[in-house]
Amino acid sequence: VQLQASGGGLVQPGGSLRLSCEASGLTLGVYAIAWFRQAPGKEREGVSAISDVDGSTYYADSVKGRFTISRDNSKNSAYLQMNSLKPEDTAVYYCAAEAGYMWNRNIWYEKAEYDYWGQGTQVTVSS
């Protein structure tokens, strides 16, 4: 099982990036998917999640209205569209997945909810 995160890079404040998470070895359509991020010296925090059952989405307060999570089960992939980026969004971003029947949406932001993790992609927001 592998999750491959990509799409990170250097962007100016106010800019946009789209992260991708491609899965292999599992059928992503029956998994809840989340994005986490970890800035230097800080704990890994939940950014957003999307349900496998009904497509419900969840966001951290710090990214609401700026980030959009989506999935394309036909491509076994998920995405995080990030707009109006701020310097405080700078971090390594990770995608994670958990079997839908085991996922507790009420604590979607907890690292322990996810068994599968990608390797991370660096996002740097700086002028």
Short mmCIF file of N, CA, C and O in Angstrom, two decimals:
data_model
loop_
_atom_site.label_atom_id
_atom_site.label_comp_id
_atom_site.label_asym_id
_atom_site.label_seq_id
_atom_site.Cartn_x
_atom_site.Cartn_y
_atom_site.Cartn_z
N VAL A 1 0.85 -1.19 0.00
CA VAL A 1 0.00 0.00 0.00
C VAL A 1 0.88 1.24 0.00
O VAL A 1 1.82 1.35 0.81
N GLN A 2 0.57 2.15 -0.88
CA GLN A 2 1.37 3.37 -0.96
C GLN A 2 0.49 4.55 -1.29
O GLN A 2 -0.41 4.47 -2.13
N LEU A 3 0.75 5.66 -0.59
CA LEU A 3 0.13 6.93 -0.91
C LEU A 3 1.23 7.87 -1.35
O LEU A 3 2.21 8.05 -0.62
N GLN A 4 1.07 8.44 -2.52
CA GLN A 4 2.09 9.31 -3.08
C GLN A 4 1.55 10.73 -3.15
O GLN A 4 0.67 11.03 -3.96
N ALA A 5 2.09 11.60 -2.29
CA ALA A 5 1.68 13.01 -2.30
C ALA A 5 2.61 13.80 -3.21
O ALA A 5 3.82 13.56 -3.24
N SER A 6 2.03 14.74 -3.93
CA SER A 6 2.82 15.58 -4.83
C SER A 6 2.14 16.92 -5.01
O SER A 6 1.00 17.11 -4.57
N GLY A 7 2.84 17.85 -5.64
CA GLY A 7 2.26 19.14 -5.97
C GLY A 7 2.75 20.29 -5.12
O GLY A 7 2.35 21.44 -5.35
N GLY A 8 3.58 20.01 -4.14
CA GLY A 8 4.10 21.07 -3.32
C GLY A 8 5.09 21.95 -4.08
O GLY A 8 5.47 21.65 -5.21
N GLY A 9 5.49 23.04 -3.44
CA GLY A 9 6.44 23.93 -4.06
C GLY A 9 6.52 25.25 -3.33
O GLY A 9 5.99 25.39 -2.22
N LEU A 10 7.18 26.20 -3.98
CA LEU A 10 7.33 27.54 -3.43
C LEU A 10 6.31 28.46 -4.12
O LEU A 10 6.24 28.49 -5.36
N VAL A 11 5.56 29.19 -3.32
CA VAL A 11 4.53 30.08 -3.86
C VAL A 11 4.52 31.36 -3.05
O VAL A 11 4.82 31.34 -1.85
N GLN A 12 4.17 32.45 -3.69
CA GLN A 12 4.08 33.73 -2.99
C GLN A 12 2.79 33.81 -2.18
O GLN A 12 1.80 33.13 -2.50
N PRO A 13 2.79 34.62 -1.15
CA PRO A 13 1.54 34.82 -0.39
C PRO A 13 0.42 35.25 -1.31
O PRO A 13 0.62 36.08 -2.21
N GLY A 14 -0.75 34.67 -1.09
CA GLY A 14 -1.89 34.93 -1.94
C GLY A 14 -2.01 33.99 -3.12
O GLY A 14 -3.03 33.99 -3.81
N GLY A 15 -0.99 33.19 -3.34
CA GLY A 15 -0.98 32.27 -4.46
C GLY A 15 -1.73 30.98 -4.17
O GLY A 15 -2.34 30.82 -3.10
N SER A 16 -1.69 30.07 -5.13
CA SER A 16 -2.43 28.81 -5.04
C SER A 16 -1.53 27.63 -5.38
O SER A 16 -0.57 27.76 -6.16
N LEU A 17 -1.87 26.50 -4.81
CA LEU A 17 -1.25 25.22 -5.15
C LEU A 17 -2.32 24.15 -5.08
O LEU A 17 -3.28 24.26 -4.31
N ARG A 18 -2.11 23.10 -5.85
CA ARG A 18 -3.00 21.94 -5.79
C ARG A 18 -2.16 20.71 -5.48
O ARG A 18 -1.30 20.33 -6.28
N LEU A 19 -2.43 20.11 -4.34
CA LEU A 19 -1.74 18.89 -3.95
C LEU A 19 -2.54 17.69 -4.43
O LEU A 19 -3.77 17.71 -4.45
N SER A 20 -1.80 16.65 -4.79
CA SER A 20 -2.42 15.40 -5.22
C SER A 20 -1.94 14.26 -4.33
O SER A 20 -0.81 14.27 -3.84
N CYS A 21 -2.80 13.29 -4.15
CA CYS A 21 -2.47 12.08 -3.39
C CYS A 21 -2.95 10.90 -4.21
O CYS A 21 -4.16 10.71 -4.37
N GLU A 22 -2.01 10.14 -4.72
CA GLU A 22 -2.35 8.98 -5.56
C GLU A 22 -2.09 7.71 -4.77
O GLU A 22 -1.02 7.54 -4.19
N ALA A 23 -3.08 6.84 -4.77
CA ALA A 23 -2.98 5.60 -4.00
C ALA A 23 -2.67 4.42 -4.91
O ALA A 23 -3.14 4.35 -6.05
N SER A 24 -1.90 3.50 -4.38
CA SER A 24 -1.67 2.22 -5.05
C SER A 24 -1.72 1.12 -4.01
O SER A 24 -1.36 1.33 -2.85
N GLY A 25 -2.24 -0.03 -4.41
CA GLY A 25 -2.35 -1.14 -3.48
C GLY A 25 -3.61 -1.12 -2.64
O GLY A 25 -3.79 -1.99 -1.79
N LEU A 26 -4.45 -0.13 -2.85
CA LEU A 26 -5.75 -0.11 -2.17
C LEU A 26 -6.74 0.64 -3.05
O LEU A 26 -6.35 1.44 -3.91
N THR A 27 -8.01 0.35 -2.83
CA THR A 27 -9.07 1.02 -3.57
C THR A 27 -9.51 2.23 -2.76
O THR A 27 -10.25 2.11 -1.77
N LEU A 28 -9.05 3.39 -3.16
CA LEU A 28 -9.25 4.58 -2.36
C LEU A 28 -10.72 4.92 -2.16
O LEU A 28 -11.08 5.59 -1.18
N GLY A 29 -11.58 4.43 -3.02
CA GLY A 29 -12.99 4.75 -2.93
C GLY A 29 -13.66 4.29 -1.65
O GLY A 29 -14.72 4.81 -1.29
N VAL A 30 -13.06 3.33 -0.95
CA VAL A 30 -13.66 2.86 0.31
C VAL A 30 -12.84 3.33 1.51
O VAL A 30 -12.94 2.76 2.60
N TYR A 31 -12.07 4.36 1.29
CA TYR A 31 -11.28 4.93 2.36
C TYR A 31 -11.63 6.41 2.57
O TYR A 31 -11.85 7.14 1.61
N ALA A 32 -11.66 6.81 3.83
CA ALA A 32 -11.68 8.23 4.15
C ALA A 32 -10.26 8.75 3.94
O ALA A 32 -9.28 8.05 4.21
N ILE A 33 -10.17 9.97 3.46
CA ILE A 33 -8.87 10.56 3.14
C ILE A 33 -8.72 11.88 3.88
O ILE A 33 -9.69 12.64 4.03
N ALA A 34 -7.53 12.13 4.34
CA ALA A 34 -7.26 13.38 5.04
C ALA A 34 -5.92 13.95 4.59
O ALA A 34 -5.05 13.24 4.08
N TRP A 35 -5.81 15.23 4.81
CA TRP A 35 -4.54 15.93 4.64
C TRP A 35 -4.12 16.48 6.00
O TRP A 35 -4.94 17.08 6.70
N PHE A 36 -2.86 16.27 6.32
CA PHE A 36 -2.26 16.81 7.53
C PHE A 36 -1.07 17.67 7.11
O PHE A 36 -0.58 17.57 5.98
N ARG A 37 -0.60 18.48 8.03
CA ARG A 37 0.61 19.25 7.75
C ARG A 37 1.44 19.36 9.03
O ARG A 37 0.91 19.29 10.14
N GLN A 38 2.73 19.52 8.81
CA GLN A 38 3.63 19.67 9.94
C GLN A 38 4.66 20.74 9.62
O GLN A 38 5.45 20.59 8.68
N ALA A 39 4.62 21.79 10.39
CA ALA A 39 5.59 22.87 10.26
C ALA A 39 6.77 22.58 11.17
O ALA A 39 6.64 21.83 12.16
N PRO A 40 7.93 23.15 10.89
CA PRO A 40 9.10 22.90 11.73
C PRO A 40 8.84 23.24 13.19
O PRO A 40 8.33 24.30 13.52
N GLY A 41 9.16 22.28 14.06
CA GLY A 41 9.01 22.50 15.49
C GLY A 41 7.59 22.39 16.01
O GLY A 41 7.33 22.66 17.18
N LYS A 42 6.66 21.99 15.13
CA LYS A 42 5.26 21.89 15.55
C LYS A 42 4.73 20.47 15.36
O LYS A 42 5.32 19.67 14.63
N GLU A 43 3.63 20.21 16.02
CA GLU A 43 2.97 18.93 15.88
C GLU A 43 2.28 18.83 14.51
O GLU A 43 1.88 19.83 13.92
N ARG A 44 2.14 17.61 14.05
CA ARG A 44 1.38 17.38 12.82
C ARG A 44 -0.09 17.65 13.11
O ARG A 44 -0.64 17.15 14.09
N GLU A 45 -0.72 18.45 12.26
CA GLU A 45 -2.10 18.85 12.50
C GLU A 45 -2.99 18.49 11.31
O GLU A 45 -2.56 18.53 10.16
N GLY A 46 -4.24 18.18 11.63
CA GLY A 46 -5.20 17.88 10.58
C GLY A 46 -5.62 19.14 9.85
O GLY A 46 -5.92 20.16 10.48
N VAL A 47 -5.64 19.07 8.53
CA VAL A 47 -6.02 20.20 7.70
C VAL A 47 -7.42 20.01 7.12
O VAL A 47 -8.25 20.91 7.18
N SER A 48 -7.68 18.82 6.61
CA SER A 48 -8.96 18.57 5.95
C SER A 48 -9.16 17.07 5.79
O SER A 48 -8.19 16.30 5.79
N ALA A 49 -10.41 16.66 5.66
CA ALA A 49 -10.73 15.26 5.42
C ALA A 49 -12.00 15.16 4.58
O ALA A 49 -12.81 16.09 4.55
N ILE A 50 -12.12 14.01 3.91
CA ILE A 50 -13.31 13.76 3.10
C ILE A 50 -13.76 12.32 3.31
O ILE A 50 -12.95 11.39 3.30
N SER A 51 -15.05 12.17 3.48
CA SER A 51 -15.63 10.86 3.72
C SER A 51 -15.67 10.03 2.43
O SER A 51 -15.78 10.57 1.33
N ASP A 52 -15.63 8.71 2.59
CA ASP A 52 -15.81 7.82 1.45
C ASP A 52 -17.28 7.57 1.16
O ASP A 52 -17.66 7.29 0.02
N VAL A 53 -18.12 7.68 2.19
CA VAL A 53 -19.52 7.28 2.07
C VAL A 53 -20.35 8.35 1.39
O VAL A 53 -21.06 8.07 0.42
N ASP A 54 -20.26 9.58 1.90
CA ASP A 54 -21.16 10.63 1.41
C ASP A 54 -20.44 11.86 0.90
O ASP A 54 -21.08 12.86 0.55
N GLY A 55 -19.11 11.81 0.88
CA GLY A 55 -18.35 12.95 0.38
C GLY A 55 -18.32 14.14 1.30
O GLY A 55 -17.86 15.23 0.90
N SER A 56 -18.78 13.96 2.55
CA SER A 56 -18.72 15.08 3.50
C SER A 56 -17.28 15.52 3.68
O SER A 56 -16.36 14.70 3.70
N THR A 57 -17.12 16.82 3.83
CA THR A 57 -15.77 17.37 3.98
C THR A 57 -15.62 18.09 5.31
O THR A 57 -16.60 18.60 5.88
N TYR A 58 -14.39 18.14 5.78
CA TYR A 58 -14.09 18.71 7.08
C TYR A 58 -12.81 19.54 6.94
O TYR A 58 -11.89 19.14 6.21
N TYR A 59 -12.78 20.66 7.66
CA TYR A 59 -11.64 21.56 7.55
C TYR A 59 -11.25 22.12 8.92
O TYR A 59 -12.10 22.38 9.77
N ALA A 60 -9.97 22.33 9.08
CA ALA A 60 -9.48 23.08 10.22
C ALA A 60 -9.93 24.53 10.06
O ALA A 60 -10.03 25.05 8.94
N ASP A 61 -10.18 25.18 11.17
CA ASP A 61 -10.63 26.57 11.12
C ASP A 61 -9.66 27.46 10.37
O ASP A 61 -10.06 28.41 9.69
N SER A 62 -8.39 27.15 10.47
CA SER A 62 -7.36 28.00 9.88
C SER A 62 -7.36 27.97 8.35
O SER A 62 -6.76 28.86 7.72
N VAL A 63 -8.03 26.98 7.75
CA VAL A 63 -8.02 26.88 6.29
C VAL A 63 -9.41 26.97 5.66
O VAL A 63 -9.53 26.96 4.43
N LYS A 64 -10.43 27.07 6.48
CA LYS A 64 -11.79 27.15 5.95
C LYS A 64 -11.94 28.34 5.02
O LYS A 64 -11.48 29.44 5.32
N GLY A 65 -12.58 28.07 3.89
CA GLY A 65 -12.79 29.12 2.92
C GLY A 65 -11.63 29.33 1.97
O GLY A 65 -11.76 30.06 0.97
N ARG A 66 -10.50 28.70 2.25
CA ARG A 66 -9.31 28.84 1.39
C ARG A 66 -8.92 27.52 0.75
O ARG A 66 -8.43 27.51 -0.38
N PHE A 67 -9.09 26.43 1.46
CA PHE A 67 -8.70 25.11 0.97
C PHE A 67 -9.94 24.31 0.61
O PHE A 67 -10.98 24.43 1.26
N THR A 68 -9.81 23.45 -0.38
CA THR A 68 -10.88 22.55 -0.79
C THR A 68 -10.33 21.16 -1.03
O THR A 68 -9.40 20.98 -1.82
N ILE A 69 -10.90 20.19 -0.33
CA ILE A 69 -10.51 18.80 -0.52
C ILE A 69 -11.47 18.14 -1.49
O ILE A 69 -12.67 18.46 -1.51
N SER A 70 -10.95 17.25 -2.30
CA SER A 70 -11.80 16.53 -3.24
C SER A 70 -11.18 15.16 -3.51
O SER A 70 -10.04 14.88 -3.10
N ARG A 71 -11.95 14.33 -4.20
CA ARG A 71 -11.45 13.00 -4.53
C ARG A 71 -11.97 12.59 -5.89
O ARG A 71 -13.04 13.04 -6.31
N ASP A 72 -11.22 11.77 -6.56
CA ASP A 72 -11.64 11.18 -7.83
C ASP A 72 -11.36 9.69 -7.72
O ASP A 72 -10.23 9.22 -7.94
N ASN A 73 -12.39 8.95 -7.35
CA ASN A 73 -12.20 7.52 -7.11
C ASN A 73 -11.80 6.78 -8.39
O ASN A 73 -11.09 5.77 -8.32
N SER A 74 -12.20 7.30 -9.54
CA SER A 74 -11.84 6.64 -10.80
C SER A 74 -10.34 6.71 -11.07
O SER A 74 -9.79 5.89 -11.79
N LYS A 75 -9.70 7.70 -10.45
CA LYS A 75 -8.26 7.86 -10.59
C LYS A 75 -7.51 7.42 -9.33
O LYS A 75 -6.29 7.60 -9.24
N ASN A 76 -8.28 6.89 -8.37
CA ASN A 76 -7.67 6.46 -7.10
C ASN A 76 -6.84 7.57 -6.47
O ASN A 76 -5.76 7.35 -5.93
N SER A 77 -7.40 8.76 -6.53
CA SER A 77 -6.65 9.95 -6.10
C SER A 77 -7.52 10.91 -5.30
O SER A 77 -8.75 10.89 -5.39
N ALA A 78 -6.84 11.74 -4.52
CA ALA A 78 -7.47 12.82 -3.79
C ALA A 78 -6.65 14.08 -3.98
O ALA A 78 -5.47 14.01 -4.38
N TYR A 79 -7.28 15.21 -3.68
CA TYR A 79 -6.63 16.48 -3.97
C TYR A 79 -6.89 17.47 -2.84
O TYR A 79 -7.87 17.37 -2.11
N LEU A 80 -6.00 18.45 -2.75
CA LEU A 80 -6.20 19.58 -1.84
C LEU A 80 -5.88 20.84 -2.62
O LEU A 80 -4.71 21.10 -2.92
N GLN A 81 -6.92 21.59 -2.94
CA GLN A 81 -6.74 22.87 -3.62
C GLN A 81 -6.54 23.92 -2.56
O GLN A 81 -7.41 24.10 -1.68
N MET A 82 -5.42 24.62 -2.64
CA MET A 82 -5.08 25.62 -1.62
C MET A 82 -4.99 26.99 -2.28
O MET A 82 -4.14 27.20 -3.15
N ASN A 83 -5.87 27.86 -1.87
CA ASN A 83 -5.91 29.24 -2.40
C ASN A 83 -5.59 30.23 -1.29
O ASN A 83 -5.63 29.90 -0.11
N SER A 84 -5.29 31.45 -1.71
CA SER A 84 -5.00 32.53 -0.75
C SER A 84 -3.99 32.08 0.30
O SER A 84 -4.19 32.28 1.50
N LEU A 85 -2.93 31.48 -0.16
CA LEU A 85 -1.95 30.91 0.76
C LEU A 85 -1.26 31.99 1.57
O LEU A 85 -1.02 33.11 1.10
N LYS A 86 -0.94 31.62 2.81
CA LYS A 86 -0.30 32.52 3.76
C LYS A 86 1.03 31.92 4.19
O LYS A 86 1.20 30.69 4.14
N PRO A 87 1.94 32.73 4.66
CA PRO A 87 3.22 32.19 5.14
C PRO A 87 3.03 31.13 6.22
O PRO A 87 3.81 30.16 6.29
N GLU A 88 2.00 31.26 7.03
CA GLU A 88 1.76 30.27 8.09
C GLU A 88 1.26 28.94 7.56
O GLU A 88 1.13 27.98 8.33
N ASP A 89 0.98 28.84 6.28
CA ASP A 89 0.63 27.56 5.66
C ASP A 89 1.87 26.75 5.30
O ASP A 89 1.74 25.59 4.88
N THR A 90 3.03 27.34 5.46
CA THR A 90 4.28 26.65 5.14
C THR A 90 4.44 25.42 6.04
O THR A 90 4.38 25.51 7.26
N ALA A 91 4.61 24.27 5.40
CA ALA A 91 4.72 23.01 6.14
C ALA A 91 4.96 21.88 5.14
O ALA A 91 4.83 22.07 3.93
N VAL A 92 5.24 20.71 5.69
CA VAL A 92 5.20 19.49 4.89
C VAL A 92 3.77 18.96 4.99
O VAL A 92 3.24 18.81 6.09
N TYR A 93 3.17 18.69 3.85
CA TYR A 93 1.80 18.22 3.79
C TYR A 93 1.78 16.73 3.51
O TYR A 93 2.47 16.25 2.58
N TYR A 94 0.97 16.01 4.28
CA TYR A 94 0.85 14.57 4.16
C TYR A 94 -0.59 14.18 3.85
O TYR A 94 -1.52 14.76 4.42
N CYS A 95 -0.77 13.20 2.98
CA CYS A 95 -2.10 12.62 2.84
C CYS A 95 -2.15 11.33 3.65
O CYS A 95 -1.12 10.68 3.88
N ALA A 96 -3.34 11.01 4.11
CA ALA A 96 -3.54 9.84 4.94
C ALA A 96 -4.88 9.20 4.58
O ALA A 96 -5.78 9.88 4.08
N ALA A 97 -4.97 7.91 4.84
CA ALA A 97 -6.20 7.20 4.51
C ALA A 97 -6.55 6.19 5.60
O ALA A 97 -5.66 5.63 6.26
N GLU A 98 -7.84 6.00 5.76
CA GLU A 98 -8.33 5.01 6.72
C GLU A 98 -9.55 4.33 6.10
O GLU A 98 -10.40 4.99 5.49
N ALA A 99 -9.67 3.03 6.30
CA ALA A 99 -10.84 2.31 5.82
C ALA A 99 -12.10 2.96 6.34
O ALA A 99 -12.21 3.26 7.54
N GLY A 100 -13.04 3.20 5.44
CA GLY A 100 -14.22 3.98 5.80
C GLY A 100 -14.99 3.41 6.98
O GLY A 100 -15.48 4.18 7.83
N TYR A 101 -15.10 2.09 7.06
CA TYR A 101 -15.91 1.50 8.12
C TYR A 101 -15.26 1.66 9.49
O TYR A 101 -15.91 1.46 10.52
N MET A 102 -13.98 2.01 9.51
CA MET A 102 -13.27 2.19 10.78
C MET A 102 -13.10 3.67 11.14
O MET A 102 -12.68 3.98 12.25
N TRP A 103 -13.39 4.54 10.22
CA TRP A 103 -13.11 5.97 10.40
C TRP A 103 -14.18 6.64 11.23
O TRP A 103 -15.37 6.46 10.99
N ASN A 104 -13.74 7.43 12.19
CA ASN A 104 -14.64 8.21 13.03
C ASN A 104 -14.55 9.67 12.58
O ASN A 104 -13.58 10.37 12.90
N ARG A 105 -15.56 10.13 11.87
CA ARG A 105 -15.51 11.48 11.32
C ARG A 105 -15.49 12.56 12.40
O ARG A 105 -15.10 13.68 12.14
N ASN A 106 -15.92 12.19 13.60
CA ASN A 106 -15.96 13.18 14.68
C ASN A 106 -14.56 13.56 15.16
O ASN A 106 -14.40 14.57 15.85
N ILE A 107 -13.61 12.72 14.86
CA ILE A 107 -12.22 13.01 15.23
C ILE A 107 -11.32 12.86 14.00
O ILE A 107 -10.24 12.30 14.06
N TRP A 108 -11.80 13.41 12.89
CA TRP A 108 -11.09 13.30 11.62
C TRP A 108 -9.69 13.89 11.70
O TRP A 108 -8.82 13.53 10.91
N TYR A 109 -9.46 14.80 12.62
CA TYR A 109 -8.21 15.55 12.74
C TYR A 109 -7.15 14.81 13.58
O TYR A 109 -6.04 15.32 13.76
N GLU A 110 -7.49 13.66 14.10
CA GLU A 110 -6.56 12.90 14.94
C GLU A 110 -5.68 12.00 14.07
O GLU A 110 -6.17 11.20 13.28
N LYS A 111 -4.38 12.11 14.25
CA LYS A 111 -3.44 11.31 13.48
C LYS A 111 -3.71 9.81 13.64
O LYS A 111 -3.57 9.03 12.69
N ALA A 112 -4.10 9.43 14.85
CA ALA A 112 -4.30 8.01 15.15
C ALA A 112 -5.46 7.39 14.37
O ALA A 112 -5.60 6.17 14.35
N GLU A 113 -6.30 8.24 13.74
CA GLU A 113 -7.43 7.71 12.98
C GLU A 113 -7.00 7.08 11.66
O GLU A 113 -7.81 6.44 11.00
N TYR A 114 -5.78 7.26 11.27
CA TYR A 114 -5.34 6.88 9.91
C TYR A 114 -4.21 5.87 9.96
O TYR A 114 -3.21 6.06 10.65
N ASP A 115 -4.38 4.81 9.21
CA ASP A 115 -3.37 3.75 9.16
C ASP A 115 -2.36 3.93 8.04
O ASP A 115 -1.26 3.39 8.11
N TYR A 116 -2.75 4.66 7.00
CA TYR A 116 -1.89 4.77 5.83
C TYR A 116 -1.49 6.22 5.60
O TYR A 116 -2.35 7.10 5.64
N TRP A 117 -0.21 6.41 5.32
CA TRP A 117 0.34 7.75 5.18
C TRP A 117 1.22 7.85 3.96
O TRP A 117 1.96 6.91 3.64
N GLY A 118 1.15 9.01 3.31
CA GLY A 118 2.07 9.31 2.24
C GLY A 118 3.37 9.88 2.80
O GLY A 118 3.49 10.11 4.01
N GLN A 119 4.31 10.16 1.92
CA GLN A 119 5.64 10.57 2.34
C GLN A 119 5.76 12.07 2.58
O GLN A 119 6.74 12.51 3.15
N GLY A 120 4.79 12.86 2.18
CA GLY A 120 4.83 14.30 2.42
C GLY A 120 5.35 15.08 1.23
O GLY A 120 6.20 14.60 0.47
N THR A 121 4.85 16.28 1.10
CA THR A 121 5.30 17.20 0.06
C THR A 121 5.42 18.59 0.68
O THR A 121 4.55 19.03 1.42
N GLN A 122 6.53 19.25 0.41
CA GLN A 122 6.82 20.54 1.04
C GLN A 122 6.07 21.66 0.35
O GLN A 122 6.11 21.81 -0.88
N VAL A 123 5.41 22.47 1.17
CA VAL A 123 4.77 23.70 0.69
C VAL A 123 5.42 24.87 1.41
O VAL A 123 5.45 24.90 2.65
N THR A 124 5.95 25.79 0.65
CA THR A 124 6.58 26.97 1.21
C THR A 124 5.92 28.22 0.64
O THR A 124 5.87 28.39 -0.58
N VAL A 125 5.41 29.05 1.54
CA VAL A 125 4.74 30.29 1.13
C VAL A 125 5.62 31.45 1.58
O VAL A 125 5.76 31.71 2.78
N SER A 126 6.20 32.11 0.62
CA SER A 126 7.16 33.17 0.94
C SER A 126 7.31 34.11 -0.24
O SER A 126 7.22 33.69 -1.39
N SER A 127 7.55 35.37 0.07
CA SER A 127 7.82 36.34 -0.99
C SER A 127 9.32 36.44 -1.24
O SER A 127 9.75 37.20 -2.13
#
